[in-house]
Tab-separated table of C-alpha atoms in Angstrom:
chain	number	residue	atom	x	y	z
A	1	UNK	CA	-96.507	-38.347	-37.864
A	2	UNK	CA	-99.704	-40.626	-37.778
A	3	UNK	CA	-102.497	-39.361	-36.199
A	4	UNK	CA	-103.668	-41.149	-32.661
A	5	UNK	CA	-104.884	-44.808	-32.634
A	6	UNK	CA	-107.964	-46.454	-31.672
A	7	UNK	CA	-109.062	-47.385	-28.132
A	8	UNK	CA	-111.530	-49.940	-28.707
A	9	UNK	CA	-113.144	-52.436	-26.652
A	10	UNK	CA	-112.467	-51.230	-23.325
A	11	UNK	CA	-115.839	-52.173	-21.614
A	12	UNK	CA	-116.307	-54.769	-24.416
A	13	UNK	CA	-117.618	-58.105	-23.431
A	14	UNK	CA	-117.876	-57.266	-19.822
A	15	UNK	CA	-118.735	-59.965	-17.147
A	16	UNK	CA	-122.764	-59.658	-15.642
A	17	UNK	CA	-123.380	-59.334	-12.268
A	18	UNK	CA	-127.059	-59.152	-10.915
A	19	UNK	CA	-128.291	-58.771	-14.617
A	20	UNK	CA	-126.488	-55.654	-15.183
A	21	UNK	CA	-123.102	-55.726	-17.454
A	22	UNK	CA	-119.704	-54.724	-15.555
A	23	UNK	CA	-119.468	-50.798	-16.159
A	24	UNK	CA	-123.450	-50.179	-17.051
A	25	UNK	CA	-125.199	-47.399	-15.263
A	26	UNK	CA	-128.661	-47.840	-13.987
A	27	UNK	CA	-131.527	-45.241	-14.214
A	28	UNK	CA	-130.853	-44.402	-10.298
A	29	UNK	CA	-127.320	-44.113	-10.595
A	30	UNK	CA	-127.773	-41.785	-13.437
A	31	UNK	CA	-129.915	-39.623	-11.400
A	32	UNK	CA	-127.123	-39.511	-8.559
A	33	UNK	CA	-124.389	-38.396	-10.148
A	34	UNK	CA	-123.456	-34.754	-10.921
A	35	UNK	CA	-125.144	-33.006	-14.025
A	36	UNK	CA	-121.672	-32.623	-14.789
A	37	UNK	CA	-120.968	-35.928	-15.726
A	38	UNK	CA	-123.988	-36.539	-17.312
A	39	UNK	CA	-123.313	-34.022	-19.877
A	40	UNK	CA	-122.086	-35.477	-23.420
A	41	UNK	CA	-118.357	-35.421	-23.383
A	42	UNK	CA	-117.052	-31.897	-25.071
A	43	UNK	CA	-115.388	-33.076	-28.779
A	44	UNK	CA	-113.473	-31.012	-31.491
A	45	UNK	CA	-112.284	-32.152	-34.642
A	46	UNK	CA	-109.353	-30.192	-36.369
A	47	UNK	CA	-109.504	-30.939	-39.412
A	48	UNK	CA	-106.501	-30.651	-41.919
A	49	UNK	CA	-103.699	-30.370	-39.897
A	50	UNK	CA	-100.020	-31.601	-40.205
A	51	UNK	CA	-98.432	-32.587	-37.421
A	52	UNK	CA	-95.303	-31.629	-36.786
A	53	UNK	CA	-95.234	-30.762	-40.549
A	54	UNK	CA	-96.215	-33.878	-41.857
A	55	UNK	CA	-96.580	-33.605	-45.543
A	56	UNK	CA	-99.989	-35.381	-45.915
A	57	UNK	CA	-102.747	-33.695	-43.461
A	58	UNK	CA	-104.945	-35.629	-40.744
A	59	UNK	CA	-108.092	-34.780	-38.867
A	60	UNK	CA	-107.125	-34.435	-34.982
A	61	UNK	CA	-109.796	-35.614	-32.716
A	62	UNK	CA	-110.161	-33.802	-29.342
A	63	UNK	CA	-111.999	-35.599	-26.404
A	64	UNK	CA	-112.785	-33.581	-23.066
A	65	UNK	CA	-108.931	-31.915	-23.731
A	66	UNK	CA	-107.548	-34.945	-25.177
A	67	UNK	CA	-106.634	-36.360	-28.556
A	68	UNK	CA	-108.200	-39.690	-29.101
A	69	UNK	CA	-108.022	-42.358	-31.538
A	70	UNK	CA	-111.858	-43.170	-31.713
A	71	UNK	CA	-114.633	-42.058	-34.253
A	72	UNK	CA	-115.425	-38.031	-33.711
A	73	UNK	CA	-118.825	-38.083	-31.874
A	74	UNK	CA	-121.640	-36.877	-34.161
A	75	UNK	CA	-122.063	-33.572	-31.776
A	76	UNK	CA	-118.208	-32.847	-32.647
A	77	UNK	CA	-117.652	-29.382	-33.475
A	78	UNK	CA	-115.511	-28.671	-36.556
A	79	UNK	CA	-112.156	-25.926	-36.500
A	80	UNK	CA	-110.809	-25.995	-40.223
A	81	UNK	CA	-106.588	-26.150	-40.076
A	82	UNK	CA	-106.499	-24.880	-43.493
A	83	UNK	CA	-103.650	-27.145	-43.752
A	84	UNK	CA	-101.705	-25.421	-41.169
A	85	UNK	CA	-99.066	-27.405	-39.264
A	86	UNK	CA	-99.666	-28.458	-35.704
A	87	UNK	CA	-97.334	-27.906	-33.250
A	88	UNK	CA	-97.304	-28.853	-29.401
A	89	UNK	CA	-97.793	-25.124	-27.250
A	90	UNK	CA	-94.798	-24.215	-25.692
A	91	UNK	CA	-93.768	-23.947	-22.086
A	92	UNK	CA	-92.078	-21.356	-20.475
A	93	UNK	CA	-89.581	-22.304	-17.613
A	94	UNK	CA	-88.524	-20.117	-16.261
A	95	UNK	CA	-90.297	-16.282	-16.452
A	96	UNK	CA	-90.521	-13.337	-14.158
A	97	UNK	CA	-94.260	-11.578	-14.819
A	98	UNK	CA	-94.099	-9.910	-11.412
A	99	UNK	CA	-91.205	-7.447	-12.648
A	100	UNK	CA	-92.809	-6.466	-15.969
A	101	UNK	CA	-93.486	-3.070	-17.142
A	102	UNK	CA	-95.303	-5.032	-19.869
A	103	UNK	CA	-97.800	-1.905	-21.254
A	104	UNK	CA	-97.047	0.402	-19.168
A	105	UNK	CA	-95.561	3.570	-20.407
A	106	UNK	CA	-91.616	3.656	-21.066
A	107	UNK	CA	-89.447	3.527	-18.208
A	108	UNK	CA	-85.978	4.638	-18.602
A	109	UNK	CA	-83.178	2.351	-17.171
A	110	UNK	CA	-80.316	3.632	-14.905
A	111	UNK	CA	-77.012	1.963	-14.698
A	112	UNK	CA	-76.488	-1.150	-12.603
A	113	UNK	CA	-73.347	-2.881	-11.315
A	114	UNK	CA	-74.560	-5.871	-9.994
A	115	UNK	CA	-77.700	-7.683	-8.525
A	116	UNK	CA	-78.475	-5.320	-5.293
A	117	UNK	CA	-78.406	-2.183	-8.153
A	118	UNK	CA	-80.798	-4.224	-9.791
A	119	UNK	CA	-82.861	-4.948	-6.595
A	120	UNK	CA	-83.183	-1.260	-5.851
A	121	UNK	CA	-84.447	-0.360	-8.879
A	122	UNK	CA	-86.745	-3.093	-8.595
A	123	UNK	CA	-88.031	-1.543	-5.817
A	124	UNK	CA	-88.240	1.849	-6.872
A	125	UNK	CA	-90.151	0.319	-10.098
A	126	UNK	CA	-92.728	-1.478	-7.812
A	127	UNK	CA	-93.535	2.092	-6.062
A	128	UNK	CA	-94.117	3.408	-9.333
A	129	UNK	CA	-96.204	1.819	-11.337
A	130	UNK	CA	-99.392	2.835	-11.802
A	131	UNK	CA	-100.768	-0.975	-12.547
A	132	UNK	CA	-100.840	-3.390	-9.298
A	133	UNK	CA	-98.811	-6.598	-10.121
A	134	UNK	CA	-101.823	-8.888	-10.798
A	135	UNK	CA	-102.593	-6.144	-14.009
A	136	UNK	CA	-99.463	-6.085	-15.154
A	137	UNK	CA	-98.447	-9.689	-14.862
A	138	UNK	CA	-102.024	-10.639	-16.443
A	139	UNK	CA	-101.470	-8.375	-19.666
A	140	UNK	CA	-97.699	-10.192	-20.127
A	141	UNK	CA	-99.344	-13.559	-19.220
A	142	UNK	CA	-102.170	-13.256	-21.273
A	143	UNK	CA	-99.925	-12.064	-24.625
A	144	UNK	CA	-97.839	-15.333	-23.610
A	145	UNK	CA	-100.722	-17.192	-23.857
A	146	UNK	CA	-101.737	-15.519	-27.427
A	147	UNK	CA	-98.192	-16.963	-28.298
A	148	UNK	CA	-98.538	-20.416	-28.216
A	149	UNK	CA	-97.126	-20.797	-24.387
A	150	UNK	CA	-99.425	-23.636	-22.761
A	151	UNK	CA	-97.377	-23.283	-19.168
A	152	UNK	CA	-94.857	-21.409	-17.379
A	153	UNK	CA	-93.100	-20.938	-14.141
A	154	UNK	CA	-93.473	-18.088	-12.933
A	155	UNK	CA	-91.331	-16.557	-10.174
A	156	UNK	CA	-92.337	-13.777	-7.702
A	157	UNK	CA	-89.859	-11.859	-6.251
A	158	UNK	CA	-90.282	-12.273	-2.004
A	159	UNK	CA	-88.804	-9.649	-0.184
A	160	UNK	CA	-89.940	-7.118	3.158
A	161	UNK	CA	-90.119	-4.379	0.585
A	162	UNK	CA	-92.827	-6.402	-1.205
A	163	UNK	CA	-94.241	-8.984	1.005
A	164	UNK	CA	-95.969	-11.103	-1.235
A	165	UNK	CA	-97.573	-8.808	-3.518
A	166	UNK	CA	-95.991	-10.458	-5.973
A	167	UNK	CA	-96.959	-13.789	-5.267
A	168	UNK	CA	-100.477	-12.627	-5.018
A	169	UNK	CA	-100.576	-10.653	-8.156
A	170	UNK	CA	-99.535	-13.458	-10.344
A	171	UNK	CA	-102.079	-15.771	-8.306
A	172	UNK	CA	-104.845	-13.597	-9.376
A	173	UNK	CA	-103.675	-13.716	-13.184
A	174	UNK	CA	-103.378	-17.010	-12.892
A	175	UNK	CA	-106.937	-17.774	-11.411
A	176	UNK	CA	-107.699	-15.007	-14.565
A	177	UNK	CA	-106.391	-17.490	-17.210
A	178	UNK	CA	-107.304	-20.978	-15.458
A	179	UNK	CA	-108.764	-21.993	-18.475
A	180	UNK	CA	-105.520	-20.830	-21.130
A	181	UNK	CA	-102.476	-21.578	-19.017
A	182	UNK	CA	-100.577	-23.844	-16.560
A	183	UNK	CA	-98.679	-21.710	-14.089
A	184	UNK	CA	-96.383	-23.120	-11.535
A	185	UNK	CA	-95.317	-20.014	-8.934
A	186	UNK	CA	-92.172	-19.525	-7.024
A	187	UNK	CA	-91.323	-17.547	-4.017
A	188	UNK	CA	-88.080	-16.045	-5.348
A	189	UNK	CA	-86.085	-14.180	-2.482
A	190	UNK	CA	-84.557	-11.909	-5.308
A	191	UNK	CA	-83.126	-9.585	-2.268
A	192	UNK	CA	-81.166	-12.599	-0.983
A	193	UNK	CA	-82.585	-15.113	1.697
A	194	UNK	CA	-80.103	-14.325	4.523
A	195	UNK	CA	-78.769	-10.786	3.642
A	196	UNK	CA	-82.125	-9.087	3.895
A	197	UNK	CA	-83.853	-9.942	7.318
A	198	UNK	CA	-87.318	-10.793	7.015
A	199	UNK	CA	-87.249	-12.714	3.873
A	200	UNK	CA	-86.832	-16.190	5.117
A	201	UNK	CA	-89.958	-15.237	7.256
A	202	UNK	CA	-92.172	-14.678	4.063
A	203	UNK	CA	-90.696	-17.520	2.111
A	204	UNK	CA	-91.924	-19.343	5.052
A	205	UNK	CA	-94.927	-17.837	4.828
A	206	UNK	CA	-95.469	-18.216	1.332
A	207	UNK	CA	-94.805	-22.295	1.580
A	208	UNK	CA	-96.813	-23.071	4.598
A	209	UNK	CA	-99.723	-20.881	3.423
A	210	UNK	CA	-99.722	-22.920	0.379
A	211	UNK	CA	-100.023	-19.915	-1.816
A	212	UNK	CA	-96.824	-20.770	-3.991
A	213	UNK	CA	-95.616	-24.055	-5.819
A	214	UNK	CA	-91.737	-23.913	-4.797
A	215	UNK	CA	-89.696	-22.004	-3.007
A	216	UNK	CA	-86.124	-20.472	-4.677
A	217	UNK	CA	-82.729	-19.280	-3.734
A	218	UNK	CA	-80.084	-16.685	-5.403
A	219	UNK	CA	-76.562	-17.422	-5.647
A	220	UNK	CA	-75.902	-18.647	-1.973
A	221	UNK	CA	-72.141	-18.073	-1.579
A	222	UNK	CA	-71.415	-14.758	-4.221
A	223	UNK	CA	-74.458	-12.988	-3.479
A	224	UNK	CA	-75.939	-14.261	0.328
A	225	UNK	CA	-72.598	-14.987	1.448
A	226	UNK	CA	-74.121	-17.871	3.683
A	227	UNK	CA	-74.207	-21.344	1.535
A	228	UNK	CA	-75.209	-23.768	4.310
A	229	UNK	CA	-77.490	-21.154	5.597
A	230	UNK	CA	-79.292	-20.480	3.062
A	231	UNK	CA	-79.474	-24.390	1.491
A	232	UNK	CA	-80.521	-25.657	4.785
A	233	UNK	CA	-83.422	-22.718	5.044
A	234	UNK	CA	-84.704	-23.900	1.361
A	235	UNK	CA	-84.535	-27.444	1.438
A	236	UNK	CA	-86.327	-27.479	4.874
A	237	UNK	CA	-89.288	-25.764	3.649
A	238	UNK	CA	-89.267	-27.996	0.640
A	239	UNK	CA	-89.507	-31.056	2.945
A	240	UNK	CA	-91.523	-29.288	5.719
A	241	UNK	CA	-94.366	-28.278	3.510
A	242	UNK	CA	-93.785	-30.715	0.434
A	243	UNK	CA	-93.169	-27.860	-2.208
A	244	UNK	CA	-90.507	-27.656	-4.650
A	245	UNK	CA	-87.051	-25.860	-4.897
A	246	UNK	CA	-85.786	-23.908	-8.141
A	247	UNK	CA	-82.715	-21.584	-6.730
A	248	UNK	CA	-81.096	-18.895	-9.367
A	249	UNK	CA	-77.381	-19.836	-9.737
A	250	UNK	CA	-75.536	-17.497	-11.659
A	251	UNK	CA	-71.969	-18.142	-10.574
A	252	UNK	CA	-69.571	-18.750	-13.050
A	253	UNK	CA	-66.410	-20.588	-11.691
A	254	UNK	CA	-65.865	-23.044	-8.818
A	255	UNK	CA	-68.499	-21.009	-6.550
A	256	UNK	CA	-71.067	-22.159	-8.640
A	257	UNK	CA	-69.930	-26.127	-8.656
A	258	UNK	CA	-69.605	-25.934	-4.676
A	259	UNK	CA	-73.373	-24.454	-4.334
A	260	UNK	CA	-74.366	-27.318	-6.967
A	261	UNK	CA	-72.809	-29.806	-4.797
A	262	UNK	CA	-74.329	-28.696	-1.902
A	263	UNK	CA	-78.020	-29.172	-3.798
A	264	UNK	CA	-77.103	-32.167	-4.518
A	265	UNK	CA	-76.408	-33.615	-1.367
A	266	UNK	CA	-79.684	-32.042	0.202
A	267	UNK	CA	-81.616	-33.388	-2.571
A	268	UNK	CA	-80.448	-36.577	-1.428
A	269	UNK	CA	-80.537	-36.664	2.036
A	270	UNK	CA	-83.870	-34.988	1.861
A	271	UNK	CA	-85.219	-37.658	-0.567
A	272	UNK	CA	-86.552	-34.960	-2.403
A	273	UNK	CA	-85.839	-36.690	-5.971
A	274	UNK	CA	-87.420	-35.141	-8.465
A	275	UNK	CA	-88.643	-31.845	-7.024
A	276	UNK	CA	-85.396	-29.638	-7.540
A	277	UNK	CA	-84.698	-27.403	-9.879
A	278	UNK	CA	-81.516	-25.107	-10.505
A	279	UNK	CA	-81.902	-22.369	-12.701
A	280	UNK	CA	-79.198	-20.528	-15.237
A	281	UNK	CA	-76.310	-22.636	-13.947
A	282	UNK	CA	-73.587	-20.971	-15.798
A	283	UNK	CA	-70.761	-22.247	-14.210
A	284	UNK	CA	-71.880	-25.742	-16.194
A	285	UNK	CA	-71.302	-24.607	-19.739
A	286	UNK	CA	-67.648	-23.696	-18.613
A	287	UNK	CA	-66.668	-27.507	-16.901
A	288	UNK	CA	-64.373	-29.661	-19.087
A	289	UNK	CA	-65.953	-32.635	-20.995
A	290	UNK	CA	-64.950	-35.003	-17.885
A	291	UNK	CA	-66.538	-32.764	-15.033
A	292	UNK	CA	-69.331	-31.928	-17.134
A	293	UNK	CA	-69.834	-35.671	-17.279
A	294	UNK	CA	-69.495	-36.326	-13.366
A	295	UNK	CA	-71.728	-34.100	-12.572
A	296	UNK	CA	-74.727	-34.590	-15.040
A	297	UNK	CA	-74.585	-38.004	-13.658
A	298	UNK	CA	-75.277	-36.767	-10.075
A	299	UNK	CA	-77.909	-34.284	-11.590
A	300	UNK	CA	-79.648	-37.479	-13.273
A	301	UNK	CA	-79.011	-39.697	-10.317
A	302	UNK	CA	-81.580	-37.350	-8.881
A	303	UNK	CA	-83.700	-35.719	-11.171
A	304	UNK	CA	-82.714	-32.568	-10.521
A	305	UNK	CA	-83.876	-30.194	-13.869
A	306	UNK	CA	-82.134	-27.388	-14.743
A	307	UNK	CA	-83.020	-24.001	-16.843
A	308	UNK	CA	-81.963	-21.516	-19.177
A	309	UNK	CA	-82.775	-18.700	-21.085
A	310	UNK	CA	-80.001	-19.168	-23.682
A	311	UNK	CA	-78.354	-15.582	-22.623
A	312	UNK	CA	-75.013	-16.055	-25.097
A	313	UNK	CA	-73.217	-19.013	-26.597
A	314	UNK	CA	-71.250	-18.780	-23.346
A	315	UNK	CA	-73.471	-19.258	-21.097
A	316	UNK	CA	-76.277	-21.481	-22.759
A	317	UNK	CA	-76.574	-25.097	-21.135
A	318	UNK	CA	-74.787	-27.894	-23.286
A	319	UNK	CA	-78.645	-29.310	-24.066
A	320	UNK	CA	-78.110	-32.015	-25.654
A	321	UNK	CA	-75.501	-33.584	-23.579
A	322	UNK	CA	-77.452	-32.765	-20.510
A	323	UNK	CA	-80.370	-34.552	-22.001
A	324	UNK	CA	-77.970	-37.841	-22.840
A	325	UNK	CA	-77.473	-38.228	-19.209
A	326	UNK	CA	-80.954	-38.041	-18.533
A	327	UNK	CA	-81.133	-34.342	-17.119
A	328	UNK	CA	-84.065	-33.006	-17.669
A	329	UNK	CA	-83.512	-29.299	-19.401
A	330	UNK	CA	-85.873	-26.219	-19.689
A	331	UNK	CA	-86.233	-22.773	-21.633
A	332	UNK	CA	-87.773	-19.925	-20.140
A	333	UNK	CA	-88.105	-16.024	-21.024
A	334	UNK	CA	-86.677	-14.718	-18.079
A	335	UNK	CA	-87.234	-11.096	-17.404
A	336	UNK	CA	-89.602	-9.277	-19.792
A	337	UNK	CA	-89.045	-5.396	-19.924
A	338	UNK	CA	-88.329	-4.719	-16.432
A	339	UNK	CA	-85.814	-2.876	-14.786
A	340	UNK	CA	-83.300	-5.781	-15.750
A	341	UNK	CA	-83.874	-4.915	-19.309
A	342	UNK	CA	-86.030	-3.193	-21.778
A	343	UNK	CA	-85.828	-6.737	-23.900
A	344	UNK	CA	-88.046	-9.683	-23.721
A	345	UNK	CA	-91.338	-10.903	-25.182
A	346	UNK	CA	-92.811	-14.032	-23.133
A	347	UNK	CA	-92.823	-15.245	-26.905
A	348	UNK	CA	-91.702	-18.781	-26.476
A	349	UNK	CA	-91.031	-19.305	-30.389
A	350	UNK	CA	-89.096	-16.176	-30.331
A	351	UNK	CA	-87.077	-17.660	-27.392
A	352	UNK	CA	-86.327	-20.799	-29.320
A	353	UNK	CA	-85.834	-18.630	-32.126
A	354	UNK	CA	-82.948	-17.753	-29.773
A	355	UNK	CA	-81.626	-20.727	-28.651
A	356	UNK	CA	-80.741	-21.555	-32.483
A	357	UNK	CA	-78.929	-18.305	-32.848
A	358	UNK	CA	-76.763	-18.242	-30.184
A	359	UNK	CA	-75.634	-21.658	-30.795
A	360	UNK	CA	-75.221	-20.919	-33.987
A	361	UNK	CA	-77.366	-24.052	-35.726
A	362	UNK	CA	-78.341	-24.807	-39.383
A	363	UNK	CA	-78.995	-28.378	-40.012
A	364	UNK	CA	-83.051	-29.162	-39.969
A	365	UNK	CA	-82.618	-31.941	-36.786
A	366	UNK	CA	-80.688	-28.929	-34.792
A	367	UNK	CA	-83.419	-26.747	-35.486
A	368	UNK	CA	-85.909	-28.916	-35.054
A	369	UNK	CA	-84.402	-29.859	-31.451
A	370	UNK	CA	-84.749	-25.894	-30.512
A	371	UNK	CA	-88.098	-26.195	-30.791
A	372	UNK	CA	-88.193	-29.203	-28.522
A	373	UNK	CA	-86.638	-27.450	-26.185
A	374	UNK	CA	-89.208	-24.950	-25.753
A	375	UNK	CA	-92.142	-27.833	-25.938
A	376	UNK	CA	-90.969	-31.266	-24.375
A	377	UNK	CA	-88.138	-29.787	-22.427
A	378	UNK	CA	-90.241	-27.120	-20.567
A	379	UNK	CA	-93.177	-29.553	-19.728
A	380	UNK	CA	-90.660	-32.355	-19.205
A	381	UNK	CA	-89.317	-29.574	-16.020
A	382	UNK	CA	-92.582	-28.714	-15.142
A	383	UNK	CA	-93.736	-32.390	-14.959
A	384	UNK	CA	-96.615	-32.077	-17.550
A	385	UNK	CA	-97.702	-34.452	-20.390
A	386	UNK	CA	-95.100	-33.503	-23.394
A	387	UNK	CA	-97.985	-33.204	-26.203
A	388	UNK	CA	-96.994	-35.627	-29.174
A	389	UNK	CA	-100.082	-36.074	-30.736
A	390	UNK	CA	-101.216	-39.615	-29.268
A	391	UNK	CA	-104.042	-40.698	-27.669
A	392	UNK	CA	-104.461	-39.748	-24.384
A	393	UNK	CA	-102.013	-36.958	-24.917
A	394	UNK	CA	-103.549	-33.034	-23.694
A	395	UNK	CA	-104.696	-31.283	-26.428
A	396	UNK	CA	-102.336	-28.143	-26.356
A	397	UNK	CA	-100.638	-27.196	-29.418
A	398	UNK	CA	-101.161	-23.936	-31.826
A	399	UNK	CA	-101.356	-24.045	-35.751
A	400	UNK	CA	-99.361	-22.300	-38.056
A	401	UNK	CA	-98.763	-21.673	-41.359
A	402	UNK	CA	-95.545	-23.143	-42.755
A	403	UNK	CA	-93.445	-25.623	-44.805
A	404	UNK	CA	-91.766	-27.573	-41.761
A	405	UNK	CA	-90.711	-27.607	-38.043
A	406	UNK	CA	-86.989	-25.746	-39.113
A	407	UNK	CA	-88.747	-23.273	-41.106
A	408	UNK	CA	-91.023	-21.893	-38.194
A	409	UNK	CA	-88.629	-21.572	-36.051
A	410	UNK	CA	-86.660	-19.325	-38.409
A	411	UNK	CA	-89.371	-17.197	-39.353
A	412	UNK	CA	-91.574	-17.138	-36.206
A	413	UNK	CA	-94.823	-17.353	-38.251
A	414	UNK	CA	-98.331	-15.769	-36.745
A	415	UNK	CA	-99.624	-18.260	-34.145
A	416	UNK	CA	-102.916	-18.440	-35.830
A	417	UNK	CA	-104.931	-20.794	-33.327
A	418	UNK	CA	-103.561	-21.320	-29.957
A	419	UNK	CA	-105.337	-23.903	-28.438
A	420	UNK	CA	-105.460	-25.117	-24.734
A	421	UNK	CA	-107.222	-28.454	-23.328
A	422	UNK	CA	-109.234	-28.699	-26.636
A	423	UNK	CA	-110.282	-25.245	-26.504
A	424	UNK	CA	-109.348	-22.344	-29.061
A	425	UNK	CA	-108.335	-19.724	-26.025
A	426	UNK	CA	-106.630	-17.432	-29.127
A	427	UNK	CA	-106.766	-16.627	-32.665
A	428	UNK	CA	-104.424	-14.115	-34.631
A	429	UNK	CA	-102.728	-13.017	-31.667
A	430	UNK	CA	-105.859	-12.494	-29.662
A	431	UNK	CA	-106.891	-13.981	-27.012
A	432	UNK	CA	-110.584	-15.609	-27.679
């Protein structure tokens, strides 16, 4: 990979109007703009890196969070890469943090048998913790961050036994880590939209407020028992208040096709292109090669992205055929030692790490394509820059030590230097 080009000449040669050149600033306008923009732009040079494992290393320039092409200004500071390669930071797309027990003391699981078991222990660990949400989903957030994970998508369960403590507590750990991570926030009515009254109030709420990004769903026919009901709820306050949709579809058989029909044709007759998202969706790895087909051409038709947390070979999303259609596909963590499960690590590598596994890969392009799962395929959802290096392109990515892209994503290597709009935000698994 060669590093960024040149920009040159942009103002070059510009045209003269009242004795001043196009794009000049005069000694008055300097004094009226804001000291901010007065300031010398902020620049980092990284020197000896290799991109994406490159064998020879390059010196990455950073410009005001962005890799440029230009000369490093002589005020540049300097961060030594050792040689280390440079990856792009990963994205998360699809995460709980409002759920976590992340260091807290131990909790002991009970059995479950099925999503409202879950729900009440969800409740029952809400009333116990010690640590309000915002805490708890700031410690998991922050050792995501530590990671390599530049973004995520966080969903916040919504519910009348909650209200939106969730939503709030990952707002505040959010506003906490402004300056280390991208979060995107969902109102997720875990307890079902129509089978728990006052939920569809709060999601309400929660969109018109403008306290949360998009609004979700759960399983509208297997677990709410009221499809149209539920879609038409969603979707309104999508189009009502201009947010998003990502709705939790776990159905495995023609339920699940029927409620992804039915987000289709809302997505369409809504005009809301580009702003859905269906997470999970494991009634897709299960569709013959022919309906699998059909209906990745509807998802592409209208950018409708889809998630998943690679849960078995069974139920992982056929990636790469998605992606040949056009569909744009996501990994996320999921739940991260909650009542759910005592597994999980927000550790994005780990995820992709994963991802390989369960689909059982070995050749260095297949490996290599897990990672880019994780990186381009998360910010691709989340509709952020992928970071590839180029000019212009945000300066996110960690450094590792390593041989090559396959190899790291074997052996999970020590994010060294986590970095974040041109800033070092962690080193050695600490945030900075």
């Amino acid at each position: 990979m060669t590093p960024p080009l040149s920009r040159r000449g942009v103002l070059a040669g510009a045209a003269s109007i009242g004795g001043a050149a196009l794009g000049a600033t005069t000694a008055t306008q300097a004094q009226a703009r804001p000291a901010e923009a007065r300031r010398p732009a902020k620049a980092v040079v990284f020197r000896d890196v290799r991109p994406f494992g490159a064998r020879e290393s390059v010196d990455l320039t950073v410009v005001d969070g962005k890799f440029t092409g230009g000369p490093a200004p002589a005020h540049a500071r300097i961060v030594d890469g050792g040689g280390r390669i440079a990856l792009p930071s990963l994205v998360d797309a699809h995460i709980h943090p409002d759920k976590t027990t992340w260091g807290s003391d131990w909790i002991s699981r009970k059995p479950a048998d099925g999503i409202a078991d879950y729900c009440e222990q969800d409740v029952e660990v809400f009333r116990t913790q010690k640590r309000p949400v915002g805490e708890r989903a700031y410690g998991l957030m922050s050792h995501a961050v530590t990671r390599g994970t530049r973004a995520m998508r966080a969903h916040a369960d919504v519910a009348p036994a909650y209200g939106l403590a969730g939503v709030e507590g990952i707002a505040q750990a959010r506003d906490r880590l402004a300056d280390a991570l991208d979060v995107q926030i969902v109102a997720f009515p875990q307890h079902g939209v129509v089978r728990t009254p006052g939920t569809a109030e709060l999601l309400r709420a929660a969109a018109r407020d403008g306290l949360v990004d998009m609004v979700g769903g759960i399983d509208p026919v297997s677990f709410d028992n009221a499809m149209d009901e539920q879609l038409d709820l969603v979707f309104d306050l999508a189009d009502r208040y201009g947010v998003g949709v990502d709705i939790h579809l776990h159905d495995r058989d023609e339920k699940g096709t029927k409620v992804l029909r039915g987000i289709v044709e809302r997505t369409k007759a809504l005009s809301l292109r580009g702003k859905v998202t269906v997470s999970h969706v494991f009634c897709l790895p299960l569709l013959d090669d022919a309906e699998l087909t059909a209906m990745a051409k509807d998802l592409s038709d209208l950018d409708i992205a889809l998630t998943t947390v690679a849960p078995s070979a069974e139920l992982v999303l056929p990636i790469a055929e998605l992606k040949e259609h056009g569909v744009r596909v996501g990994l996320g963590s999921d739940g991260v030692r909650d009542s759910w499960s005592p597994f999980g690590n927000a550790d994005m590598l780990h995820r992709a790490h994963i991802l390989g596994w369960v689909t059982d890969v070995r050749l260095d392009d297949e490996l290599t394509a897990c990672y880019t799962a994780g990186a381009h395929g998360g910010a691709d959802v989340m509709a952020l820059p992928r970071v590839e290096f180029k000019a212009g392109d945000p300066a996110d990515f960690v450094l590792v030590r390593g041989e090559c892209v396959p190899q790291v994503v074997v052996d999970m290597p020590q994010r060294d230097v986590v970095v974040h709009g041109g800033h070092v935000v962690a080193r050695n698994g600490e945030l900075v």
